[in-house]
Coordinates of C-alpha atoms in Angstrom, one line a residue:
X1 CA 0.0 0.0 0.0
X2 CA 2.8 2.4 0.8
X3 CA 4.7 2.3 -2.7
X4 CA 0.8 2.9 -4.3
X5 CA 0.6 6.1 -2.2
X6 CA 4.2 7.1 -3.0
X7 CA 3.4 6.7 -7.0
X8 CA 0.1 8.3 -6.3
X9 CA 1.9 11.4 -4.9
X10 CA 4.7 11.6 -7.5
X11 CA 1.9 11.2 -10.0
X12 CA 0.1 14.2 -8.6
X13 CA 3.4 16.2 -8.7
X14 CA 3.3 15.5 -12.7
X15 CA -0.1 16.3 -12.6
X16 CA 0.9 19.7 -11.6
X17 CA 3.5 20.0 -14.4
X18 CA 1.8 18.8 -16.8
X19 CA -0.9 21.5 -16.3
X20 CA 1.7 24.8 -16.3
X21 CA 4.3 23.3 -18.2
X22 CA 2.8 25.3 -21.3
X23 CA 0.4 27.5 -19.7
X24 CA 2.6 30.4 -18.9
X25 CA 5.2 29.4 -21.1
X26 CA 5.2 32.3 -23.2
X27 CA 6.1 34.6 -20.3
X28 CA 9.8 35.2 -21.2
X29 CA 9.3 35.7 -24.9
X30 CA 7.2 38.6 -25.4
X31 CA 9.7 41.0 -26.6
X32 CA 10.6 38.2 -29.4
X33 CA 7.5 37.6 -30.5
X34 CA 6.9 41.1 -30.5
X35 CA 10.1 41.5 -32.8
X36 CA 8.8 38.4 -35.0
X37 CA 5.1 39.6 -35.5
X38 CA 5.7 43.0 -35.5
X39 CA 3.6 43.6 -32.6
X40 CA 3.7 45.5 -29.3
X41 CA 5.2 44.0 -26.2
X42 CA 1.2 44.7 -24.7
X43 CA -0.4 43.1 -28.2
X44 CA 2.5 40.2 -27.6
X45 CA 0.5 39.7 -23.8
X46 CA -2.1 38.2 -25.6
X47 CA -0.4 34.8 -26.1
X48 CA -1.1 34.4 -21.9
X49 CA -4.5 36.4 -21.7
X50 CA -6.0 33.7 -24.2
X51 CA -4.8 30.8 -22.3
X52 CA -5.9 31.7 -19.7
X53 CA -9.5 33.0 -20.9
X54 CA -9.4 29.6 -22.2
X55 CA -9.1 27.9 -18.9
X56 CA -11.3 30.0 -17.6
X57 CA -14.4 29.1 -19.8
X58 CA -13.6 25.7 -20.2
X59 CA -13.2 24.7 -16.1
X60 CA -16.9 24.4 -15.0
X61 CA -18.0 22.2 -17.6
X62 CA -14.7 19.5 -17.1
X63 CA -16.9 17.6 -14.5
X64 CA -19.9 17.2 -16.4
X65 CA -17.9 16.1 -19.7
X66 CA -15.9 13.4 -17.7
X67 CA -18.2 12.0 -14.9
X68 CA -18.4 9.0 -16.7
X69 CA -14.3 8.2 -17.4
X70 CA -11.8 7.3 -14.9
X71 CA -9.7 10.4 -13.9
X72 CA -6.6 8.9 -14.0
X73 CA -7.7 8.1 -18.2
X74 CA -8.7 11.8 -18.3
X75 CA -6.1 13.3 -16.5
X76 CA -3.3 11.6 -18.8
X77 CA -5.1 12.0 -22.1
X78 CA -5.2 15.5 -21.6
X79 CA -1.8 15.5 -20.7
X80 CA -0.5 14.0 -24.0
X81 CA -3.1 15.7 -26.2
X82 CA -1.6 19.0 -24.7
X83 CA 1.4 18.3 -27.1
X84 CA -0.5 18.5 -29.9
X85 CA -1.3 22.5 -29.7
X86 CA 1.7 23.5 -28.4
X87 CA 3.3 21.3 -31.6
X88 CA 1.0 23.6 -33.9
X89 CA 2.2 26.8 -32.1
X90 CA 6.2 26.3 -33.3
X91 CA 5.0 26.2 -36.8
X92 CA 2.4 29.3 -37.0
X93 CA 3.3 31.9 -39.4
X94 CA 1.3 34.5 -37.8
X95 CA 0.6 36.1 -34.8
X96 CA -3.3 34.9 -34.9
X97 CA -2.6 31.2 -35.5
X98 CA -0.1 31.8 -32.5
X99 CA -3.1 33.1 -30.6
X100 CA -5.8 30.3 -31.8
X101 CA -3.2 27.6 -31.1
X102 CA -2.6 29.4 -27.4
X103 CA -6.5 29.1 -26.7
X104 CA -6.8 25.1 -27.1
X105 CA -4.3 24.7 -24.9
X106 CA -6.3 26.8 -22.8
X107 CA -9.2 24.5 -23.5
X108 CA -7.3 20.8 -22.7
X109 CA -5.5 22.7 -19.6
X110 CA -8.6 22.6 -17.1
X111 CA -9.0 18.4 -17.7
X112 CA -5.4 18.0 -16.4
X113 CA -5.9 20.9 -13.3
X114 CA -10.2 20.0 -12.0
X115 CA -9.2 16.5 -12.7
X116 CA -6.0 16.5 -9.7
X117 CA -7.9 18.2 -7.8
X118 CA -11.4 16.2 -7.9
X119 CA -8.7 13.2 -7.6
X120 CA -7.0 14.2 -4.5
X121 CA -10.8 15.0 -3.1
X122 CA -11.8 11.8 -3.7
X123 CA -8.8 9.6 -2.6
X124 CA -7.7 11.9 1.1
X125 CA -9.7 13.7 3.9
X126 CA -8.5 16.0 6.3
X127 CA -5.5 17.7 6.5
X128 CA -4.2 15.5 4.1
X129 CA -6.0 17.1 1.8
X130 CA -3.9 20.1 2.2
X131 CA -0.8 18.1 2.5
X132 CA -1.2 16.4 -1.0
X133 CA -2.4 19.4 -2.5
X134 CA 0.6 21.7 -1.3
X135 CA 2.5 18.1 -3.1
X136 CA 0.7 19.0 -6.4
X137 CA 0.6 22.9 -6.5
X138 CA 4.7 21.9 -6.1
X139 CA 4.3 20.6 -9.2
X140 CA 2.6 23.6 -10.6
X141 CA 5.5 25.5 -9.5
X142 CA 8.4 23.0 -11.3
X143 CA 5.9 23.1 -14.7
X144 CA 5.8 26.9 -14.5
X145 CA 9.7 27.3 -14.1
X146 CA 10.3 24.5 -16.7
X147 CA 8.2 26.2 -19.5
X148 CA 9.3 29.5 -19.2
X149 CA 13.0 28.7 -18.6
X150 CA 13.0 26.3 -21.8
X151 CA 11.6 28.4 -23.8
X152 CA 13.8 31.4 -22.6
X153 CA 17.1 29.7 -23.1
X154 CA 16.1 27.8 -26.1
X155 CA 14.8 30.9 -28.2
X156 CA 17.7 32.8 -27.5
X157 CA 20.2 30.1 -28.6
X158 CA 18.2 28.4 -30.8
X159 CA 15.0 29.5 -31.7
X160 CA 11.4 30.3 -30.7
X161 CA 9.8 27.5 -32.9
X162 CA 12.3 25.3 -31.5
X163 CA 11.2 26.0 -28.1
X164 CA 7.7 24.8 -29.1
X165 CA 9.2 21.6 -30.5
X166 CA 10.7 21.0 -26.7
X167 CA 7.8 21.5 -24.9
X168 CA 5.5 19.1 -26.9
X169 CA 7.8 16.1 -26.1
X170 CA 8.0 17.2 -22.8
X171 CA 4.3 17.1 -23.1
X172 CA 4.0 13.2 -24.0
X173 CA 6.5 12.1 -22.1
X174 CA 4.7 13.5 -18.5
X175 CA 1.3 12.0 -19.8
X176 CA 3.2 8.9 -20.0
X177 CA 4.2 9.0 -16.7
X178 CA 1.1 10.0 -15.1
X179 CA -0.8 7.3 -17.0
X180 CA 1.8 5.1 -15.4
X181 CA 2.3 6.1 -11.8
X182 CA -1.2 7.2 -11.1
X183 CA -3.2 4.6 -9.4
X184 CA -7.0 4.2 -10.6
X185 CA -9.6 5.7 -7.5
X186 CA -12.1 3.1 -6.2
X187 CA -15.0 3.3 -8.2
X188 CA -17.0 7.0 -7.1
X189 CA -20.3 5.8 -5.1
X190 CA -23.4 6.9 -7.3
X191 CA -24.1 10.3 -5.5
X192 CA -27.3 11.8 -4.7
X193 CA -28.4 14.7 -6.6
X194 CA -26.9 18.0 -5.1
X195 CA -28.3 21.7 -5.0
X196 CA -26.4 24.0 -7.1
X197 CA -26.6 26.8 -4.3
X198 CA -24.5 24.9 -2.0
X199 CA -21.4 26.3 -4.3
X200 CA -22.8 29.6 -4.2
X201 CA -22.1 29.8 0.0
X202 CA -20.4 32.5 1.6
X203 CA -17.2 30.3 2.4
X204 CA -17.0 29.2 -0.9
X205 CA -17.8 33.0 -2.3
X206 CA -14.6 33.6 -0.7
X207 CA -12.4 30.9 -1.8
X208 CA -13.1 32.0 -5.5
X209 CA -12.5 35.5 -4.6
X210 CA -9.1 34.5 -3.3
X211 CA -8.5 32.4 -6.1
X212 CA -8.7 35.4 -8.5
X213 CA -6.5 37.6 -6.4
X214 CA -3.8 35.1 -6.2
X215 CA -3.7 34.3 -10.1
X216 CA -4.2 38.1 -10.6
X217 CA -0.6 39.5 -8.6
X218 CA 1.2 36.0 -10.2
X219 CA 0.6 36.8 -13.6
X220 CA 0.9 40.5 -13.3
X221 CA 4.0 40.2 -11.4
X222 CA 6.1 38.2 -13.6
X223 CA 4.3 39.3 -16.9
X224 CA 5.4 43.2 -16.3
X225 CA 8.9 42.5 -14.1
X226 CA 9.8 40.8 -17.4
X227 CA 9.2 43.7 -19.6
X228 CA 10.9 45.7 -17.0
X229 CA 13.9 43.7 -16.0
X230 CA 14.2 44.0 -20.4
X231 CA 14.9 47.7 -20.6
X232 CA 17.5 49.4 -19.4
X233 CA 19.7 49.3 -17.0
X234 CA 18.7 46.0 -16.9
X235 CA 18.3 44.9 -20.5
X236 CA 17.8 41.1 -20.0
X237 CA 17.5 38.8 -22.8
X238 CA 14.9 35.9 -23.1
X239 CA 17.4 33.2 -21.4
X240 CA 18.2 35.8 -18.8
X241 CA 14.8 36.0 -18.6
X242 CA 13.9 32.3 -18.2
X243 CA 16.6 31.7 -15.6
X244 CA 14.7 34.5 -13.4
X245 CA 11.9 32.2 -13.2
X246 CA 14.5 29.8 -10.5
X247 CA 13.3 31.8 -8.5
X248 CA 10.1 29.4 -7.9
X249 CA 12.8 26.7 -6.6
X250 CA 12.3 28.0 -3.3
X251 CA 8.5 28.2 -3.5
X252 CA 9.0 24.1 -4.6
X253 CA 11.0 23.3 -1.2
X254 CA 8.9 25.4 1.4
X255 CA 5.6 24.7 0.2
X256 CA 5.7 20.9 0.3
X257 CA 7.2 21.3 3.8
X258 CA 4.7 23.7 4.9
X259 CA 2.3 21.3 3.7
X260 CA 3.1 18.7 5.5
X261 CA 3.8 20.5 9.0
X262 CA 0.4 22.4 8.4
X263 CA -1.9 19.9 8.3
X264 CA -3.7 20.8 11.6
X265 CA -3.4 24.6 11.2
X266 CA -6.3 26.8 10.2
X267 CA -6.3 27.3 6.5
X268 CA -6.6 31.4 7.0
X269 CA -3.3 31.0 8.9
X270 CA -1.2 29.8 6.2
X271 CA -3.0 32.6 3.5
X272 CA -1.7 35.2 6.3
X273 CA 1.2 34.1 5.5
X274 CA 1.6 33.9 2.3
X275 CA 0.3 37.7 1.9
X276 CA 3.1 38.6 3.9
X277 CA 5.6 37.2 2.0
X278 CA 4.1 38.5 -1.2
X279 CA 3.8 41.5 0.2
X280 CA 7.3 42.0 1.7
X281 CA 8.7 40.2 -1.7
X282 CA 6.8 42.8 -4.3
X283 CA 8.3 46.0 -2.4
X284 CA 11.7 44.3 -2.5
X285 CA 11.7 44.1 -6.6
X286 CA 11.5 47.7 -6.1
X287 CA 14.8 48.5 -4.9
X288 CA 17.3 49.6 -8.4
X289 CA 18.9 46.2 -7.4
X290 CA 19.0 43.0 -9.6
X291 CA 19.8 40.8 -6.2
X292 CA 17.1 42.8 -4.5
X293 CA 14.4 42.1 -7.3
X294 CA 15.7 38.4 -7.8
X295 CA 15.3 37.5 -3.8
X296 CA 11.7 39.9 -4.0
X297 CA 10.4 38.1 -6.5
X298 CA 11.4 34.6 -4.8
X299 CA 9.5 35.8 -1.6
X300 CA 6.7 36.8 -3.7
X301 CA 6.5 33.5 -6.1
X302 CA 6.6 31.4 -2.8
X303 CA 3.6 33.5 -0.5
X304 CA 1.7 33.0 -4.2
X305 CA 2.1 29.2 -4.5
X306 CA 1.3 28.7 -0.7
X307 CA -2.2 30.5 -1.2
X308 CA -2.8 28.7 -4.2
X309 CA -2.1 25.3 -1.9
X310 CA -4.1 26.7 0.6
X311 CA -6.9 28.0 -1.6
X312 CA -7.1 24.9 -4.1
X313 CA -7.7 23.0 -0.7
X314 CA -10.3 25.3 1.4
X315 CA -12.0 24.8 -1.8
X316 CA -12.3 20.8 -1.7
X317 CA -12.4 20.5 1.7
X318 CA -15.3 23.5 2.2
X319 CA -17.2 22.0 -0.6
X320 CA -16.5 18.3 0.7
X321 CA -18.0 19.1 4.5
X322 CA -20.7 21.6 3.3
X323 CA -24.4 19.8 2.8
X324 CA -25.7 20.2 -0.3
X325 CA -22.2 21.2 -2.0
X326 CA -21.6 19.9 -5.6
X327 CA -17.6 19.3 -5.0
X328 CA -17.5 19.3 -8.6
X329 CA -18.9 22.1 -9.4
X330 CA -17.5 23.8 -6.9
X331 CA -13.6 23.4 -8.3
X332 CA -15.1 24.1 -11.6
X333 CA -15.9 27.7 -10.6
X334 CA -13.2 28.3 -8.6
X335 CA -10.8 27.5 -11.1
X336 CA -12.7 30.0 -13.5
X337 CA -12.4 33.0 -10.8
X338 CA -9.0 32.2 -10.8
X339 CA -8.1 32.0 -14.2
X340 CA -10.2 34.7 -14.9
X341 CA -8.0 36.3 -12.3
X342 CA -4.8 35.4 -14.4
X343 CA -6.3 36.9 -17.3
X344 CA -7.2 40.4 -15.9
X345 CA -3.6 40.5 -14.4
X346 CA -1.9 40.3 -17.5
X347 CA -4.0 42.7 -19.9
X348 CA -5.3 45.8 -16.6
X349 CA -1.7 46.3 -15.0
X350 CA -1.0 47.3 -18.6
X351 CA -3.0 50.9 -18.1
X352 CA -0.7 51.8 -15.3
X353 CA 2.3 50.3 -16.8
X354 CA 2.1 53.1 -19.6
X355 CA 1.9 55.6 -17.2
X356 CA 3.7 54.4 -14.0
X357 CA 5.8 51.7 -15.1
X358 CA 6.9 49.0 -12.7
X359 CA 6.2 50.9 -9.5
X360 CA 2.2 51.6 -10.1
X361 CA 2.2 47.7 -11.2
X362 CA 3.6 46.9 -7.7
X363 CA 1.5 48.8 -5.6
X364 CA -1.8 47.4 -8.0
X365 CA -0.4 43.5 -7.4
X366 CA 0.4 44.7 -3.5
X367 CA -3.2 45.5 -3.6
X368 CA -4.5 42.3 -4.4
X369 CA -1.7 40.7 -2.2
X370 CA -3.8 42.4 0.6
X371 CA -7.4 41.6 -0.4
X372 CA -6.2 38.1 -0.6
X373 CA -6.4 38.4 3.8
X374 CA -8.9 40.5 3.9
X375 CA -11.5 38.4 2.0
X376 CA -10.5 35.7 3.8
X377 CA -10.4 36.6 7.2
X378 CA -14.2 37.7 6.4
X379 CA -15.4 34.4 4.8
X380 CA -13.4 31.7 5.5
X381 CA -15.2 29.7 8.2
X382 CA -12.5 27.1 9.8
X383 CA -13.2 23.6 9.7
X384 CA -13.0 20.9 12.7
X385 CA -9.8 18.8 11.2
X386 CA -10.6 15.6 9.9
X387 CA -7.9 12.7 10.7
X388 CA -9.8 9.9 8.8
X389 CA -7.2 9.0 5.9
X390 CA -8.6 6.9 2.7
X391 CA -5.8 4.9 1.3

């Protein structure tokens, strides 16, 4: 039984990379494709806005499409249809085929992301819950740093198409894995009909709320520090660029960690803080200091990653102990608030950036950073821990 949950865990550590492996991985780029397509840096943007949007649209109705098929099946189909997109995006000769190639990623994306999640909801209770979650949203953070560092390093020595190419077999080869490692849940117990309004409870209200705030200052932050960090004095290039994004290797040690030594703590507790180490990390990348913006943004990718763990599993386990609740459906519209979230932080920090440049964009993503708390110190209700474990 051990070894089963050990492949179970390191399958759900794929999980997570196979979901942000492409989804961000754009991020480092935008001054080439800009270059390439003749576009503005802002137009360039686009390539993560749709993706997102995608996500965002395509996340509520994942549960109804694929209540009849084993998750693992769906979870690693999605995985190794991902390369297919992402295969068509290295040979698009415009900027709009770039963009329509971007937004079925989008589309597949949510299968790999509501599917992990519904998974680990089905298979843990508990604390757990928020142990195995923190396990997966570490993968998250390994996929994000692997798409935008290879496609960073490989478009500047190489080529952006090239880049494409990488990421697609990286594609099939995790879907492989995860169709591998990941055990098959028992068999879901037929459950009774559920009232839709359970999902639309104040708790829950809140947990999406956060979810958009979180997504929001991520995507914001390292979409707009990128075109900063690419000017002068600074003037990074695209591998420069991707190497930034190393910074999430800290965010992948702690928040497994925290995880685990968390498990009894209340879940407003561990967003506290993370906002603090957001906050304290965005008015770091302020300082005129590459070392000082480097170790910022480190504190910042790590406080966003723990409220994503923490978020991701209020979410379950509100939706799990609340009567009436459709678990389901309650992922599906969290994971549109947050992606809508992502969306809106790449394309409205772009008003202030014209005007303010980096400094208005911090103070809009401290913002958020802040609301985080606040919301949930108003609606997040804590919840007696659960010890029961399923194997």
């Amino acid at each position: 039984m051990k070894p089963r949950l050990h492949c179970a865990r390191l399958a759900l550590f794929l999980c997570g990379c196979a979901a942000f492996l492409n989804l961000y991985a754009t991020q480092s780029i935008l001054q080439v494709f800009a270059a390439q397509f003749h576009i503005s840096a802002k137009t360039a943007g686009w390539s993560i806005t749709v993706t997102t949007l995608a996500v965002a649209m395509t996340a509520p109705f994942v549960s109804r499409l694929t209540r009849h098929f084993e998750q693992r099946t769906v979870i690693s189909t999605a995985a190794l249809l991902l390369a297919g997109p992402v295969l068509m995006t290295a040979y698009a000769d415009s900027f709009a085929q770039v963009l329509v190639w971007r937004f079925v990623e989008g589309m597949l994306i949510p299968f790999v992301f509501a599917s992990s999640v519904a998974y680990i909801g089905d298979r843990w209770r508990g604390g757990t819950v928020t142990e195995v979650t923190s396990l997966y949203v570490a993968g998250t953070v390994l996929g994000g740093l692997g798409g935008r560092f290879i496609t960073g390093v490989v478009t500047e020595y190489v080529g952006w198409r090239e880049a494409f190419e990488w990421l697609a077999v990286l594609s099939l080869m995790v879907g492989g894995f995860i169709q591998f490692l990941l055990p098959a849940n028992r068999p879901r117990v037929q459950q009774v009909q559920t009232a839709s309004s359970g999902v639309w409870r104040r708790p829950l209200l809140a947990a999406y709320a956060v979810g958009f705030c979180v997504l929001f200052s991520q995507v914001a932050t390292f979409t707009y520090v990128g075109l900063y960090l690419g000017l002068p004095p600074f003037n990074l290039g695209p591998a420069a660029l991707g190497a930034l994004y190393m910074v999430f290797l800290l965010a992948l040690i702690v928040i497994p960690i925290a995880g685990r030594l968390s498990k009894a703590r209340p879940h407003v507790e561990l967003l506290s803080v993370a906002a603090i180490l957001g906050v304290c990390g965005s008015a770091l990348t302020l300082m005129p200091s590459l070392w000082c913006i480097v170790v910022g943004l480190a504190l910042s990718s790590t406080g966003v990653f723990l409220a994503q763990a923490t978020a991701n599993a209020f979410t379950t386990a509100t939706a799990t102990a609340t009567a009436g609740a459709d678990k389901a459906g309650a992922v599906g519209v969290y994971l549109t608030c947050y992606y809508l979230g992502g969306s809106c932080g790449a394309i409205v920090p772009a008003l202030i950036w014209e005007r303010w440049g980096w400094a208005g964009c911090v103070g809009l993503i401290m913002g958020f950073q802040v609301l985080t708390l606040l919301i949930a110190s108003a609606g997040w209700k804590p919840l007696k821990p659960e010890l029961i474990r399923v194997p």
